[in-house]
mmCIF file of C-alpha atoms in Angstrom:
data_model
loop_
_atom_site.group_PDB
_atom_site.id
_atom_site.type_symbol
_atom_site.label_atom_id
_atom_site.label_comp_id
_atom_site.label_asym_id
_atom_site.label_seq_id
_atom_site.Cartn_x
_atom_site.Cartn_y
_atom_site.Cartn_z
ATOM 1 C CA MET A 1 0.005 -0.013 -0.011
ATOM 2 C CA LYS A 2 2.818 2.322 0.832
ATOM 3 C CA LYS A 3 4.469 1.556 -2.400
ATOM 4 C CA ILE A 4 1.354 2.633 -4.270
ATOM 5 C CA LEU A 5 1.078 5.865 -2.424
ATOM 6 C CA CYS A 6 4.697 6.602 -3.160
ATOM 7 C CA ILE A 7 4.143 5.906 -6.867
ATOM 8 C CA ILE A 8 1.159 8.241 -6.977
ATOM 9 C CA LEU A 9 2.997 11.024 -5.145
ATOM 10 C CA CYS A 10 5.981 10.734 -7.396
ATOM 11 C CA PHE A 11 3.702 10.924 -10.447
ATOM 12 C CA GLN A 12 2.075 14.076 -9.197
ATOM 13 C CA ILE A 13 5.332 15.681 -8.411
ATOM 14 C CA GLY A 14 6.457 14.790 -11.883
ATOM 15 C CA MET A 15 3.386 16.344 -13.363
ATOM 16 C CA ILE A 16 3.852 19.504 -11.409
ATOM 17 C CA TYR A 17 7.494 19.796 -12.366
ATOM 18 C CA SER A 18 6.570 19.169 -16.001
ATOM 19 C CA GLN A 19 3.886 21.866 -15.893
ATOM 20 C CA GLU A 20 6.322 24.222 -14.384
ATOM 21 C CA GLU A 21 8.776 23.498 -17.136
ATOM 22 C CA ASN A 22 5.995 24.036 -19.728
ATOM 23 C CA ARG A 23 4.977 27.225 -18.017
ATOM 24 C CA ASP A 24 8.437 28.554 -17.957
ATOM 25 C CA GLN A 25 8.891 27.568 -21.558
ATOM 26 C CA ILE A 26 5.677 29.310 -22.563
ATOM 27 C CA ILE A 27 6.713 32.481 -20.708
ATOM 28 C CA ASN A 28 10.107 32.371 -22.391
ATOM 29 C CA GLU A 29 8.633 31.873 -25.824
ATOM 30 C CA ALA A 30 6.226 34.743 -25.321
ATOM 31 C CA ASN A 31 9.022 36.962 -24.119
ATOM 32 C CA GLN A 32 11.073 36.085 -27.187
ATOM 33 C CA LEU A 33 8.101 37.068 -29.395
ATOM 34 C CA ILE A 34 7.803 40.322 -27.478
ATOM 35 C CA ALA A 35 11.552 40.993 -27.948
ATOM 36 C CA THR A 36 11.245 40.386 -31.693
ATOM 37 C CA GLY A 37 8.273 42.689 -31.942
ATOM 38 C CA ASN A 38 10.173 45.391 -30.150
ATOM 39 C CA LYS A 39 13.118 45.006 -32.400
ATOM 40 C CA VAL A 40 11.307 45.146 -35.770
ATOM 41 C CA LEU A 41 9.194 48.029 -34.524
ATOM 42 C CA VAL A 42 11.945 50.257 -33.060
ATOM 43 C CA LYS A 43 14.793 49.346 -35.384
ATOM 44 C CA ASP A 44 12.998 48.742 -38.670
ATOM 45 C CA GLY A 45 9.721 50.650 -38.046
ATOM 46 C CA ASN A 46 7.866 47.578 -39.293
ATOM 47 C CA PHE A 47 4.522 47.915 -37.517
ATOM 48 C CA PRO A 48 2.755 44.992 -39.289
ATOM 49 C CA LYS A 49 5.618 42.629 -38.363
ATOM 50 C CA ALA A 50 5.696 43.918 -34.755
ATOM 51 C CA GLU A 51 1.932 43.661 -34.411
ATOM 52 C CA GLY A 52 2.092 39.994 -35.539
ATOM 53 C CA GLU A 53 4.842 39.200 -32.973
ATOM 54 C CA TYR A 54 2.810 40.806 -30.114
ATOM 55 C CA ARG A 55 -0.327 38.960 -31.133
ATOM 56 C CA LYS A 56 1.605 35.647 -31.104
ATOM 57 C CA ALA A 57 2.940 36.445 -27.644
ATOM 58 C CA ILE A 58 -0.571 37.143 -26.332
ATOM 59 C CA ALA A 59 -1.858 33.914 -27.872
ATOM 60 C CA LYS A 60 1.042 32.055 -26.306
ATOM 61 C CA ASN A 61 0.628 33.600 -22.804
ATOM 62 C CA PRO A 62 -2.812 35.442 -22.447
ATOM 63 C CA VAL A 63 -1.978 36.796 -18.999
ATOM 64 C CA ASN A 64 1.205 38.451 -20.243
ATOM 65 C CA ALA A 65 0.568 42.201 -19.552
ATOM 66 C CA THR A 66 3.792 43.302 -21.362
ATOM 67 C CA ALA A 67 2.684 41.905 -24.755
ATOM 68 C CA LYS A 68 -0.664 43.754 -24.457
ATOM 69 C CA TYR A 69 1.027 46.925 -23.221
ATOM 70 C CA ASN A 70 3.566 46.965 -26.102
ATOM 71 C CA LEU A 71 0.855 46.227 -28.683
ATOM 72 C CA ALA A 72 -1.178 49.134 -27.312
ATOM 73 C CA ASN A 73 1.882 51.395 -27.677
ATOM 74 C CA ALA A 74 2.390 50.209 -31.286
ATOM 75 C CA TYR A 75 -1.258 51.079 -32.062
ATOM 76 C CA TYR A 76 -0.856 54.489 -30.422
ATOM 77 C CA ASN A 77 2.261 55.345 -32.459
ATOM 78 C CA SER A 78 0.332 54.282 -35.631
ATOM 79 C CA GLU A 79 -2.485 56.621 -34.607
ATOM 80 C CA LYS A 80 -4.924 53.646 -34.318
ATOM 81 C CA TYR A 81 -6.269 55.152 -31.132
ATOM 82 C CA ASP A 82 -9.417 52.971 -30.755
ATOM 83 C CA GLU A 83 -7.371 49.776 -30.844
ATOM 84 C CA ALA A 84 -4.793 51.395 -28.524
ATOM 85 C CA THR A 85 -7.354 52.250 -25.757
ATOM 86 C CA HIS A 86 -8.744 48.727 -25.919
ATOM 87 C CA ARG A 87 -5.275 47.154 -25.530
ATOM 88 C CA TYR A 88 -4.359 49.521 -22.655
ATOM 89 C CA THR A 89 -7.521 48.483 -20.833
ATOM 90 C CA GLU A 90 -6.436 44.715 -21.246
ATOM 91 C CA ALA A 91 -2.892 45.565 -20.079
ATOM 92 C CA ALA A 92 -4.149 47.290 -16.928
ATOM 93 C CA LYS A 93 -6.333 44.257 -16.070
ATOM 94 C CA ALA A 94 -3.559 41.805 -16.737
ATOM 95 C CA ALA A 95 -0.970 43.769 -14.818
ATOM 96 C CA SER A 96 -0.140 42.572 -11.262
ATOM 97 C CA ALA A 97 2.157 45.395 -10.239
ATOM 98 C CA ARG A 98 0.739 48.874 -9.514
ATOM 99 C CA SER A 99 3.511 50.479 -11.571
ATOM 100 C CA GLU A 100 2.375 48.538 -14.633
ATOM 101 C CA LYS A 101 -1.249 49.586 -14.057
ATOM 102 C CA HIS A 102 -0.159 53.149 -13.717
ATOM 103 C CA LYS A 103 1.662 53.138 -17.060
ATOM 104 C CA ALA A 104 -1.286 51.446 -18.866
ATOM 105 C CA PHE A 105 -3.801 54.066 -17.544
ATOM 106 C CA HIS A 106 -1.444 57.016 -18.152
ATOM 107 C CA ASN A 107 -0.902 56.072 -21.745
ATOM 108 C CA GLN A 108 -4.596 55.393 -22.147
ATOM 109 C CA GLY A 109 -5.257 59.006 -21.001
ATOM 110 C CA ASN A 110 -2.834 60.250 -23.661
ATOM 111 C CA THR A 111 -4.734 58.279 -26.303
ATOM 112 C CA TYR A 112 -8.029 59.883 -25.266
ATOM 113 C CA MET A 113 -6.398 63.278 -25.397
ATOM 114 C CA GLU A 114 -5.438 62.691 -29.007
ATOM 115 C CA GLN A 115 -9.065 61.916 -29.787
ATOM 116 C CA LYS A 116 -10.241 65.068 -27.897
ATOM 117 C CA LYS A 117 -12.149 62.770 -25.527
ATOM 118 C CA TYR A 118 -11.247 64.905 -22.544
ATOM 119 C CA LYS A 119 -13.855 63.413 -20.192
ATOM 120 C CA GLU A 120 -12.498 59.877 -20.753
ATOM 121 C CA ALA A 121 -8.922 61.244 -20.455
ATOM 122 C CA VAL A 122 -9.732 62.700 -17.052
ATOM 123 C CA GLU A 123 -10.895 59.286 -15.781
ATOM 124 C CA ALA A 124 -7.815 57.501 -17.190
ATOM 125 C CA TYR A 125 -5.440 59.936 -15.495
ATOM 126 C CA LYS A 126 -7.291 59.535 -12.203
ATOM 127 C CA ASN A 127 -6.887 55.806 -12.435
ATOM 128 C CA ALA A 128 -3.251 56.195 -13.169
ATOM 129 C CA LEU A 129 -2.816 58.411 -10.028
ATOM 130 C CA ARG A 130 -4.613 55.865 -7.906
ATOM 131 C CA ASN A 131 -1.815 53.476 -8.715
ATOM 132 C CA ASN A 132 0.943 56.087 -8.402
ATOM 133 C CA PRO A 133 -0.254 59.307 -6.692
ATOM 134 C CA LYS A 134 3.245 60.856 -6.923
ATOM 135 C CA ASP A 135 3.652 60.943 -10.650
ATOM 136 C CA ASN A 136 3.895 64.624 -11.573
ATOM 137 C CA GLU A 137 3.500 64.051 -15.326
ATOM 138 C CA THR A 138 0.184 62.313 -14.698
ATOM 139 C CA ARG A 139 -0.858 65.180 -12.481
ATOM 140 C CA TYR A 140 -0.034 67.733 -15.072
ATOM 141 C CA ASN A 141 -1.886 65.749 -17.829
ATOM 142 C CA LEU A 142 -4.899 65.466 -15.522
ATOM 143 C CA ALA A 143 -5.000 69.243 -14.970
ATOM 144 C CA LEU A 144 -4.690 69.821 -18.692
ATOM 145 C CA ALA A 145 -7.477 67.355 -19.444
ATOM 146 C CA LYS A 146 -9.747 69.093 -17.002
ATOM 147 C CA LYS A 147 -9.003 72.524 -18.568
ATOM 148 C CA MET A 148 -9.601 71.195 -22.078
ATOM 149 C CA LEU A 149 -12.835 69.544 -20.977
ATOM 150 C CA GLU A 150 -14.082 72.817 -19.499
ATOM 151 C CA GLN A 151 -13.280 74.713 -22.716
ATOM 152 C CA GLN A 152 -14.950 71.966 -24.746
ATOM 153 C CA GLN A 153 -18.111 72.199 -22.639
ATOM 154 C CA GLN A 154 -18.227 75.952 -22.992
ATOM 155 C CA GLN A 155 -17.809 75.575 -26.795
ATOM 156 C CA ASN A 156 -20.511 72.987 -26.878
ATOM 157 C CA ASP A 157 -22.833 75.350 -25.023
ATOM 158 C CA GLN A 158 -22.056 78.169 -27.338
ATOM 159 C CA ASN A 159 -22.662 75.910 -30.366
ATOM 160 C CA LYS A 160 -25.858 74.756 -28.790
ATOM 161 C CA ASP A 161 -26.978 78.323 -28.256
ATOM 162 C CA LYS A 162 -25.936 79.215 -31.818
ATOM 163 C CA ASP A 163 -27.832 76.239 -33.155
ATOM 164 C CA GLN A 164 -30.953 77.276 -31.124
ATOM 165 C CA ASP A 165 -30.623 80.800 -32.461
ATOM 166 C CA GLN A 166 -30.247 79.510 -35.993
ATOM 167 C CA ASP A 167 -33.300 77.296 -35.596
ATOM 168 C CA LYS A 168 -35.244 80.279 -34.171
ATOM 169 C CA ASP A 169 -34.186 82.416 -37.049
ATOM 170 C CA LYS A 170 -35.095 79.701 -39.479
ATOM 171 C CA LYS A 171 -38.473 79.331 -37.933
ATOM 172 C CA GLU A 172 -39.023 83.069 -38.062
ATOM 173 C CA ASP A 173 -37.905 83.145 -41.728
ATOM 174 C CA ASN A 174 -40.250 80.349 -42.495
ATOM 175 C CA LYS A 175 -43.068 82.133 -40.685
ATOM 176 C CA ASP A 176 -42.336 85.407 -42.582
ATOM 177 C CA LYS A 177 -42.175 83.486 -45.827
ATOM 178 C CA LYS A 178 -45.458 81.765 -45.054
ATOM 179 C CA GLU A 179 -47.124 85.057 -44.158
ATOM 180 C CA GLY A 180 -45.747 86.544 -47.402
ATOM 181 C CA ASP A 181 -47.019 83.695 -49.407
ATOM 182 C CA ASP A 182 -50.416 83.945 -47.735
ATOM 183 C CA LYS A 183 -50.465 87.649 -48.505
ATOM 184 C CA GLU A 184 -49.512 87.001 -52.160
ATOM 185 C CA ASP A 185 -52.293 84.303 -52.345
ATOM 186 C CA LYS A 186 -54.785 86.740 -50.849
ATOM 187 C CA LYS A 187 -53.694 89.449 -53.238
ATOM 188 C CA GLY A 188 -54.056 87.079 -56.121
ATOM 189 C CA ASP A 189 -57.520 86.069 -54.896
ATOM 190 C CA ASP A 190 -58.516 89.759 -54.579
ATOM 191 C CA GLY A 191 -57.209 90.417 -58.060
ATOM 192 C CA ASP A 192 -59.280 87.591 -59.347
ATOM 193 C CA LYS A 193 -62.325 88.835 -57.650
ATOM 194 C CA GLU A 194 -61.671 92.312 -58.958
ATOM 195 C CA LYS A 195 -61.340 90.901 -62.447
ATOM 196 C CA GLU A 196 -64.514 88.889 -62.087
ATOM 197 C CA LYS A 197 -66.256 92.039 -60.783
ATOM 198 C CA GLY A 198 -64.955 94.047 -63.717
ATOM 199 C CA GLU A 199 -66.166 91.374 -66.131
ATOM 200 C CA ASP A 200 -69.575 91.345 -64.475
ATOM 201 C CA GLN A 201 -69.733 95.178 -64.612
ATOM 202 C CA LYS A 202 -68.774 95.001 -68.260
ATOM 203 C CA ASP A 203 -71.544 92.436 -68.860
ATOM 204 C CA LYS A 204 -74.026 94.643 -67.051
ATOM 205 C CA GLU A 205 -72.982 97.729 -69.094
ATOM 206 C CA GLY A 206 -73.319 95.606 -72.268
ATOM 207 C CA ASP A 207 -76.844 94.615 -71.175
ATOM 208 C CA LYS A 208 -77.722 98.188 -70.440
ATOM 209 C CA GLY A 209 -76.401 99.146 -73.897
ATOM 210 C CA GLU A 210 -78.594 96.510 -75.452
ATOM 211 C CA ASP A 211 -81.626 97.846 -73.417
ATOM 212 C CA LYS A 212 -80.901 101.440 -74.526
ATOM 213 C CA LYS A 213 -80.531 100.238 -78.135
ATOM 214 C CA ASP A 214 -83.969 98.563 -77.830
ATOM 215 C CA GLU A 215 -85.427 101.682 -76.323
ATOM 216 C CA GLY A 216 -83.924 103.766 -79.074
ATOM 217 C CA ASP A 217 -85.484 101.487 -81.750
ATOM 218 C CA LYS A 218 -88.795 101.789 -79.919
ATOM 219 C CA GLU A 219 -88.534 105.601 -79.826
ATOM 220 C CA LYS A 220 -87.589 105.618 -83.447
ATOM 221 C CA ASP A 221 -90.727 103.616 -84.282
ATOM 222 C CA ASP A 222 -92.737 106.098 -82.174
ATOM 223 C CA LYS A 223 -91.247 109.241 -83.580
ATOM 224 C CA GLY A 224 -90.191 107.931 -86.962
ATOM 225 C CA GLU A 225 -93.843 107.067 -87.846
ATOM 226 C CA PRO A 226 -94.524 103.403 -88.331
ATOM 227 C CA LYS A 227 -95.694 102.149 -91.729
ATOM 228 C CA ASP A 228 -99.338 101.902 -90.727
ATOM 229 C CA GLU A 229 -99.348 105.511 -89.508
ATOM 230 C CA LYS A 230 -97.639 106.596 -92.742
ATOM 231 C CA LYS A 231 -100.491 104.960 -94.626
ATOM 232 C CA ASP A 232 -103.008 106.875 -92.607
ATOM 233 C CA LYS A 233 -101.045 110.034 -93.137
ATOM 234 C CA GLY A 234 -101.119 109.303 -96.858
ATOM 235 C CA LYS A 235 -104.796 109.339 -96.788
ATOM 236 C CA ASP A 236 -104.872 112.777 -95.125
ATOM 237 C CA GLN A 237 -102.396 114.060 -97.552
ATOM 238 C CA LYS A 238 -104.579 112.893 -100.500
ATOM 239 C CA ASP A 239 -107.274 115.485 -99.667
ATOM 240 C CA GLU A 240 -104.774 118.232 -99.134
ATOM 241 C CA GLU A 241 -102.644 117.673 -102.162
ATOM 242 C CA GLY A 242 -105.311 116.313 -104.484
ATOM 243 C CA LYS A 243 -103.132 113.296 -105.298
ATOM 244 C CA PRO A 244 -104.326 109.729 -105.020
ATOM 245 C CA LYS A 245 -102.969 107.634 -102.145
ATOM 246 C CA ASP A 246 -101.604 105.014 -104.389
ATOM 247 C CA GLN A 247 -100.007 107.626 -106.566
ATOM 248 C CA GLN A 248 -98.268 109.243 -103.625
ATOM 249 C CA GLN A 249 -97.082 105.885 -102.266
ATOM 250 C CA GLN A 250 -95.911 104.970 -105.733
ATOM 251 C CA GLN A 251 -94.072 108.158 -106.027
ATOM 252 C CA GLN A 252 -92.432 107.593 -102.641
ATOM 253 C CA GLN A 253 -91.417 104.122 -103.511
ATOM 254 C CA VAL A 254 -90.126 105.116 -106.912
ATOM 255 C CA GLN A 255 -88.141 107.921 -105.391
ATOM 256 C CA GLY A 256 -86.553 105.400 -103.137
ATOM 257 C CA LYS A 257 -85.491 103.224 -105.955
ATOM 258 C CA LEU A 258 -84.930 105.404 -109.091
ATOM 259 C CA SER A 259 -82.176 107.800 -109.960
ATOM 260 C CA PRO A 260 -82.876 111.575 -109.682
ATOM 261 C CA GLU A 261 -83.210 111.956 -113.542
ATOM 262 C CA GLN A 262 -85.646 109.069 -113.573
ATOM 263 C CA VAL A 263 -87.662 110.561 -110.768
ATOM 264 C CA LYS A 264 -87.842 113.857 -112.542
ATOM 265 C CA SER A 265 -89.002 112.366 -115.849
ATOM 266 C CA LEU A 266 -91.550 110.384 -113.968
ATOM 267 C CA LEU A 267 -92.903 113.393 -112.117
ATOM 268 C CA GLU A 268 -93.190 115.340 -115.335
ATOM 269 C CA ALA A 269 -95.107 112.486 -116.995
ATOM 270 C CA MET A 270 -97.431 112.278 -113.974
ATOM 271 C CA ASN A 271 -97.953 115.999 -114.005
ATOM 272 C CA ASN A 272 -98.792 115.998 -117.730
ATOM 273 C CA GLN A 273 -101.204 113.138 -117.240
ATOM 274 C CA GLU A 274 -102.870 114.975 -114.383
ATOM 275 C CA LYS A 275 -103.059 118.135 -116.476
ATOM 276 C CA LYS A 276 -104.781 116.180 -119.319
ATOM 277 C CA VAL A 277 -107.313 114.803 -116.907
ATOM 278 C CA GLN A 278 -107.932 118.224 -115.571
ATOM 279 C CA ASP A 279 -108.373 119.637 -119.035
ATOM 280 C CA LYS A 280 -110.952 117.006 -119.778
ATOM 281 C CA ILE A 281 -112.882 117.818 -116.607
ATOM 282 C CA ASN A 282 -112.862 121.535 -117.492
ATOM 283 C CA ALA A 283 -114.097 120.850 -121.022
ATOM 284 C CA LYS A 284 -116.973 118.839 -119.840
ATOM 285 C CA LYS A 285 -117.986 121.573 -117.412
ATOM 286 C CA ALA A 286 -117.795 124.106 -120.321
ATOM 287 C CA GLN A 287 -120.141 122.004 -122.439
ATOM 288 C CA GLY A 288 -122.685 121.483 -119.759
ATOM 289 C CA SER A 289 -123.171 125.179 -119.078
ATOM 290 C CA LYS A 290 -125.117 127.308 -121.635
ATOM 291 C CA VAL A 291 -124.100 130.828 -122.251
ATOM 292 C CA LYS A 292 -126.807 133.261 -121.379
ATOM 293 C CA THR A 293 -127.295 135.895 -123.985
ATOM 294 C CA ASP A 294 -130.633 137.260 -122.707
ATOM 295 C CA LYS A 295 -131.603 138.697 -119.384
ATOM 296 C CA ASP A 296 -133.951 136.743 -117.283
ATOM 297 C CA TRP A 297 -137.376 138.133 -116.687
#
């Protein structure tokens, strides 16, 4: 039984020793990768190569804070600030020493300053001072970050007020424009109404003109002697002038249709005819009356 326990104990010790060897080997390999990354980055300036070496070191030893911190620095120098802040956070969590945490938070604050994220920078510098309160550089950076944050807030307030004023002016302009459009529409409607009113007035005046024309025609008929009245007047004129009605009407109609020479010839013929008739009448009267040669008793 004792032999079995001894065998088990020896096996466990061997396993622990083997794991320790593997752990040391992993750490050494990770450190070699970190060293290679530092070399190609600093000496050759080959960021892609250095980034690859740091990533390999992190994959080999995930708890290695140095690999994460150096990778964050590489991102910062390449102005890849979002990746840098992420890796600084990982480095601060993985670091066991307060000095390492201080460096990670300090550089993270610098990254936020480059992005003008002053509020985040203030918090990062505060975390750095919690791990090393005596670092004057971190204190200075914290004071600068606070000042920049205050100026940024003031600028934001001014911009906000400016935007509000612009929005107010825009609303007033839109209101004035709307009122102007309404006035133009009203003016146009009034103009249309005036136009319609003028057309109605014109129609009314036209109707009045037609009425006056009808009244004028009626007055002309009244004063200008209608045809029936002319016929009656022709009868009256027959007795006065001794001319037949038909002859007078014929004369009037002929005068209206013949030329002046024709009218003159016609009148002379009519007068001659009338003279002959009168001569015959006078002759009959002369024959019917006896000449008295003796006195009556």
